[in-house]
Amino acid sequence: MKKISIEIWIYIFLTIGWTTICLLSANNLFKAISQGMPMLVAIGVVLFVRRKGKWKDFGMTRIGTAKGYLLTLLVVAMVAVSFSIAWVMGIVQLPVITKMEMNQWGRFVFLVKLYLQVGFILSPLLFAFAEEVGWRGYMQTRLLHEVGANKAIWITAGCWAIFHYPFFFLSNYTDSGNIWINVLLFTIMIFPLSFLLGWIRISSKSIWPVVLCHGLINYLRGFMDTLFYVKKSYWTYVTGESGIFTILVWTILAVIVYQFMKQKNKVL
């Protein structure tokens, strides 16, 4: 039976440990650095290991495949699908415009222009890069060699979920809903999403479509959150990053991808 190496265990404990320490700090710079800890620790660990081609494991030297980018677009689109279902059900709504000299279409165009500004685009992509270089660039790739693709994806998913727990309890990761329900839903959501991101990483042999997928999910979620400004108090349980609808559509997509892989004899 293959075992996880000491190198990976060191990476897991250092990443989660330093993330927690940074979030406990009163220094805003340390808090900002906390989200980039997966990448920083990965670089630090790799510097101390002696392994041929160790930097290539990060997957930065390949641009990716068309198949990987296509799945990226499908995964991101599920966020819009989730919000759309919630909109139809009246859980999230467009605001009633009474004091602004514009209609709903004008407001939509205004928000699109706002979110096309460089800062709105780069911020989620940079944070996604800082996470994914560590989790799926380094850790999942090393686990792939140690325990195989299937376990590599699920172990990475579990660690990725735990990594976010300090953000929930120490930095107000969500601004509405019961924190324990949010943590539970987030943990459930991580697994179908991690399967999809993991498959993109393995099939494309590149970190770039994974970074793009992660970044665009956060970007589109922010846009949809602003677009549907009026929400029920329980909306985060239903849509958004880890609502029930989001979990459902990502799970369905993950099952479809799994079946496709099974037919192609590429089951992880």
Short mmCIF file of C-alpha atoms in Angstrom, two decimals:
data_model
loop_
_atom_site.label_atom_id
_atom_site.label_comp_id
_atom_site.label_asym_id
_atom_site.label_seq_id
_atom_site.Cartn_x
_atom_site.Cartn_y
_atom_site.Cartn_z
CA MET A 1 0.00 0.00 0.00
CA LYS A 2 1.42 3.34 -1.06
CA LYS A 3 1.87 5.96 1.65
CA ILE A 4 1.94 9.73 1.65
CA SER A 5 5.51 11.00 1.93
CA ILE A 6 6.87 13.06 4.80
CA GLU A 7 7.35 15.88 2.29
CA ILE A 8 3.60 16.12 1.71
CA TRP A 9 2.77 15.93 5.41
CA ILE A 10 5.21 18.77 6.08
CA TYR A 11 3.57 20.79 3.32
CA ILE A 12 0.06 20.24 4.70
CA PHE A 13 0.92 21.16 8.30
CA LEU A 14 3.02 24.19 7.35
CA THR A 15 0.39 25.54 4.97
CA ILE A 16 -2.54 25.24 7.36
CA GLY A 17 -0.42 26.26 10.36
CA TRP A 18 1.06 29.39 8.82
CA THR A 19 -2.31 30.35 7.34
CA THR A 20 -3.87 30.22 10.80
CA ILE A 21 -1.02 32.20 12.35
CA CYS A 22 -1.30 34.92 9.69
CA LEU A 23 -5.05 35.22 10.20
CA LEU A 24 -4.59 35.48 13.97
CA SER A 25 -2.24 38.41 13.43
CA ALA A 26 -3.51 41.97 13.72
CA ASN A 27 -1.35 42.90 10.73
CA ASN A 28 -3.44 43.29 7.56
CA LEU A 29 -0.44 42.41 5.38
CA PHE A 30 -0.09 39.03 7.09
CA LYS A 31 -3.81 38.44 6.63
CA ALA A 32 -3.48 39.19 2.92
CA ILE A 33 -0.49 36.85 2.64
CA SER A 34 -2.47 34.03 4.27
CA GLN A 35 -4.36 33.25 1.07
CA GLY A 36 -1.11 32.86 -0.81
CA MET A 37 0.34 30.47 1.76
CA PRO A 38 -0.23 27.32 -0.37
CA MET A 39 2.10 28.72 -3.04
CA LEU A 40 4.66 30.18 -0.62
CA VAL A 41 4.99 26.96 1.37
CA ALA A 42 5.16 24.87 -1.82
CA ILE A 43 8.06 26.96 -3.11
CA GLY A 44 9.79 26.70 0.27
CA VAL A 45 9.41 22.91 0.43
CA VAL A 46 10.56 22.36 -3.15
CA LEU A 47 13.67 24.47 -2.53
CA PHE A 48 14.82 21.92 0.04
CA VAL A 49 14.10 18.70 -1.86
CA ARG A 50 16.48 17.05 -4.29
CA ARG A 51 14.43 15.84 -7.20
CA LYS A 52 15.05 16.10 -10.90
CA GLY A 53 12.52 18.28 -12.73
CA LYS A 54 10.93 19.37 -9.45
CA TRP A 55 9.93 22.81 -10.76
CA LYS A 56 8.21 21.33 -13.81
CA ASP A 57 5.77 19.57 -11.48
CA PHE A 58 4.04 22.91 -10.93
CA GLY A 59 2.68 22.73 -14.48
CA MET A 60 3.58 26.27 -15.48
CA THR A 61 5.52 25.35 -18.61
CA ARG A 62 2.46 24.05 -20.48
CA ILE A 63 -0.40 26.24 -21.65
CA GLY A 64 -2.98 23.46 -21.35
CA THR A 65 -5.40 21.79 -23.74
CA ALA A 66 -8.59 22.88 -25.50
CA LYS A 67 -10.45 20.14 -23.60
CA GLY A 68 -9.24 21.55 -20.29
CA TYR A 69 -10.32 25.08 -21.12
CA LEU A 70 -13.70 23.87 -22.39
CA LEU A 71 -14.37 22.14 -19.08
CA THR A 72 -13.20 25.29 -17.32
CA LEU A 73 -15.92 27.29 -19.06
CA LEU A 74 -18.54 24.67 -18.19
CA VAL A 75 -17.54 24.63 -14.51
CA VAL A 76 -17.67 28.43 -14.31
CA ALA A 77 -21.01 28.58 -16.13
CA MET A 78 -22.56 26.45 -13.38
CA VAL A 79 -22.25 29.43 -11.02
CA ALA A 80 -24.54 31.44 -13.32
CA VAL A 81 -26.89 28.46 -13.57
CA SER A 82 -27.09 28.24 -9.77
CA PHE A 83 -27.89 31.95 -9.40
CA SER A 84 -30.43 31.75 -12.24
CA ILE A 85 -32.33 28.93 -10.52
CA ALA A 86 -32.35 30.94 -7.29
CA TRP A 87 -33.61 33.98 -9.23
CA VAL A 88 -36.48 32.03 -10.79
CA MET A 89 -37.43 30.79 -7.32
CA GLY A 90 -37.36 34.33 -5.91
CA ILE A 91 -34.50 33.69 -3.50
CA VAL A 92 -32.32 36.34 -5.12
CA GLN A 93 -33.73 39.30 -7.03
CA LEU A 94 -32.70 42.33 -9.02
CA PRO A 95 -33.15 45.54 -7.02
CA VAL A 96 -36.10 47.80 -7.70
CA ILE A 97 -34.69 50.89 -9.39
CA THR A 98 -36.43 54.07 -8.25
CA LYS A 99 -33.71 56.62 -7.51
CA MET A 100 -31.30 56.01 -10.39
CA GLU A 101 -31.75 57.32 -13.91
CA MET A 102 -31.40 53.90 -15.52
CA ASN A 103 -33.39 50.74 -16.15
CA GLN A 104 -32.35 47.17 -15.37
CA TRP A 105 -30.48 46.84 -18.67
CA GLY A 106 -28.60 50.07 -17.98
CA ARG A 107 -27.66 48.78 -14.52
CA PHE A 108 -26.48 45.50 -16.03
CA VAL A 109 -24.27 47.31 -18.55
CA PHE A 110 -22.91 49.53 -15.77
CA LEU A 111 -21.95 46.48 -13.67
CA VAL A 112 -20.35 44.75 -16.66
CA LYS A 113 -18.19 47.82 -17.31
CA LEU A 114 -17.33 48.02 -13.61
CA TYR A 115 -16.28 44.36 -13.43
CA LEU A 116 -14.21 44.67 -16.61
CA GLN A 117 -11.82 47.02 -14.81
CA VAL A 118 -8.34 45.58 -14.36
CA GLY A 119 -8.53 45.36 -10.58
CA PHE A 120 -11.77 43.37 -10.60
CA ILE A 121 -10.30 40.88 -13.08
CA LEU A 122 -6.77 40.50 -11.72
CA SER A 123 -7.60 40.20 -8.03
CA PRO A 124 -9.48 36.85 -8.16
CA LEU A 125 -7.00 35.47 -10.71
CA LEU A 126 -4.00 36.33 -8.53
CA PHE A 127 -5.53 34.80 -5.41
CA ALA A 128 -6.50 31.71 -7.43
CA PHE A 129 -2.94 31.46 -8.74
CA ALA A 130 -1.52 31.67 -5.21
CA GLU A 131 -3.77 28.80 -4.09
CA GLU A 132 -3.65 26.53 -7.11
CA VAL A 133 0.13 26.59 -7.54
CA GLY A 134 0.25 25.00 -4.10
CA TRP A 135 -2.73 22.66 -4.07
CA ARG A 136 -2.95 21.33 -7.60
CA GLY A 137 0.35 22.54 -9.00
CA TYR A 138 2.51 21.02 -6.27
CA MET A 139 0.54 18.86 -3.83
CA GLN A 140 -1.83 17.01 -6.15
CA THR A 141 0.99 16.37 -8.62
CA ARG A 142 3.24 14.87 -5.93
CA LEU A 143 0.37 12.78 -4.58
CA LEU A 144 -0.32 11.58 -8.11
CA HIS A 145 3.10 9.90 -8.11
CA GLU A 146 2.72 8.61 -4.56
CA VAL A 147 -0.86 7.33 -4.24
CA GLY A 148 -2.41 7.57 -7.72
CA ALA A 149 -4.81 10.02 -9.32
CA ASN A 150 -7.98 9.03 -7.47
CA LYS A 151 -6.57 9.42 -3.95
CA ALA A 152 -4.54 12.46 -5.00
CA ILE A 153 -7.69 14.36 -5.97
CA TRP A 154 -9.65 13.47 -2.82
CA ILE A 155 -6.78 14.08 -0.40
CA THR A 156 -6.17 17.45 -2.02
CA ALA A 157 -9.89 18.21 -1.71
CA GLY A 158 -9.89 17.44 2.01
CA CYS A 159 -6.82 19.56 2.68
CA TRP A 160 -8.21 22.39 0.57
CA ALA A 161 -11.39 22.37 2.67
CA ILE A 162 -9.47 22.40 5.97
CA PHE A 163 -7.27 25.23 4.67
CA HIS A 164 -10.39 27.41 4.40
CA TYR A 165 -11.69 26.75 7.93
CA PRO A 166 -9.50 29.42 9.58
CA PHE A 167 -10.92 31.94 7.09
CA PHE A 168 -14.45 31.09 8.21
CA PHE A 169 -13.73 31.44 11.91
CA LEU A 170 -11.05 34.15 11.93
CA SER A 171 -11.80 36.47 9.01
CA ASN A 172 -15.56 36.50 8.29
CA TYR A 173 -15.31 34.44 5.10
CA THR A 174 -19.08 34.72 4.70
CA ASP A 175 -21.15 37.72 5.75
CA SER A 176 -24.51 35.98 6.16
CA GLY A 177 -25.99 32.73 7.41
CA ASN A 178 -25.03 30.37 10.22
CA ILE A 179 -21.29 29.77 10.19
CA TRP A 180 -21.60 26.04 10.92
CA ILE A 181 -24.08 25.47 8.10
CA ASN A 182 -21.85 27.50 5.78
CA VAL A 183 -18.81 25.43 6.74
CA LEU A 184 -20.73 22.19 6.19
CA LEU A 185 -22.02 23.25 2.76
CA PHE A 186 -18.59 24.55 1.79
CA THR A 187 -16.98 21.24 2.74
CA ILE A 188 -19.51 19.28 0.67
CA MET A 189 -19.05 21.64 -2.28
CA ILE A 190 -15.27 21.26 -2.25
CA PHE A 191 -15.36 17.61 -3.33
CA PRO A 192 -17.22 17.79 -6.67
CA LEU A 193 -15.37 21.01 -7.50
CA SER A 194 -12.02 19.44 -6.59
CA PHE A 195 -12.80 16.45 -8.80
CA LEU A 196 -13.40 18.81 -11.73
CA LEU A 197 -10.34 20.96 -11.03
CA GLY A 198 -8.24 17.86 -10.45
CA TRP A 199 -9.31 16.34 -13.73
CA ILE A 200 -8.58 19.60 -15.56
CA ARG A 201 -5.09 19.62 -14.02
CA ILE A 202 -4.32 16.01 -14.90
CA SER A 203 -5.78 16.01 -18.40
CA SER A 204 -4.24 19.34 -19.46
CA LYS A 205 -0.91 18.78 -17.64
CA SER A 206 -1.01 22.50 -16.91
CA ILE A 207 -1.89 24.68 -13.95
CA TRP A 208 -3.16 27.57 -16.09
CA PRO A 209 -6.68 26.30 -16.93
CA VAL A 210 -7.09 25.41 -13.24
CA VAL A 211 -6.07 28.91 -12.17
CA LEU A 212 -8.42 30.39 -14.75
CA CYS A 213 -11.29 28.19 -13.58
CA HIS A 214 -10.79 29.01 -9.89
CA GLY A 215 -10.35 32.72 -10.59
CA LEU A 216 -13.38 32.99 -12.87
CA ILE A 217 -15.57 31.17 -10.34
CA ASN A 218 -14.73 33.81 -7.73
CA TYR A 219 -15.04 36.60 -10.31
CA LEU A 220 -18.45 35.50 -11.59
CA ARG A 221 -19.71 34.80 -8.08
CA GLY A 222 -18.85 38.38 -7.11
CA PHE A 223 -20.58 39.76 -10.21
CA MET A 224 -23.75 37.70 -9.67
CA ASP A 225 -23.78 38.59 -5.98
CA THR A 226 -23.79 42.28 -6.94
CA LEU A 227 -26.24 41.85 -9.82
CA PHE A 228 -28.84 40.11 -7.65
CA TYR A 229 -28.56 42.63 -4.86
CA VAL A 230 -31.83 41.74 -3.10
CA LYS A 231 -31.62 38.37 -1.35
CA LYS A 232 -33.45 36.25 1.16
CA SER A 233 -31.70 35.82 4.51
CA TYR A 234 -30.93 32.17 3.71
CA TRP A 235 -29.62 32.75 0.18
CA THR A 236 -26.08 31.52 0.92
CA TYR A 237 -27.49 28.06 1.70
CA VAL A 238 -29.07 27.92 -1.76
CA THR A 239 -26.73 29.57 -4.26
CA GLY A 240 -23.42 31.43 -4.36
CA GLU A 241 -20.13 29.65 -3.83
CA SER A 242 -21.40 26.70 -1.83
CA GLY A 243 -25.19 26.78 -1.91
CA ILE A 244 -27.23 23.64 -2.50
CA PHE A 245 -27.91 24.53 -6.15
CA THR A 246 -24.21 25.10 -6.79
CA ILE A 247 -23.31 21.79 -5.16
CA LEU A 248 -25.99 20.07 -7.23
CA VAL A 249 -24.93 21.42 -10.64
CA TRP A 250 -21.22 20.80 -9.97
CA THR A 251 -22.00 17.27 -8.80
CA ILE A 252 -24.02 16.58 -11.95
CA LEU A 253 -21.19 17.94 -14.10
CA ALA A 254 -18.65 15.84 -12.16
CA VAL A 255 -20.73 12.68 -12.74
CA ILE A 256 -20.96 13.48 -16.47
CA VAL A 257 -17.18 13.97 -16.65
CA TYR A 258 -16.63 10.73 -14.73
CA GLN A 259 -18.88 8.80 -17.11
CA PHE A 260 -17.08 10.33 -20.09
CA MET A 261 -13.74 9.28 -18.62
CA LYS A 262 -15.11 5.81 -17.93
CA GLN A 263 -16.13 5.39 -21.57
CA LYS A 264 -12.69 6.54 -22.67
CA ASN A 265 -11.05 4.11 -20.21
CA LYS A 266 -9.53 7.00 -18.30
CA VAL A 267 -11.21 6.52 -14.96
CA LEU A 268 -9.14 7.99 -12.15
#
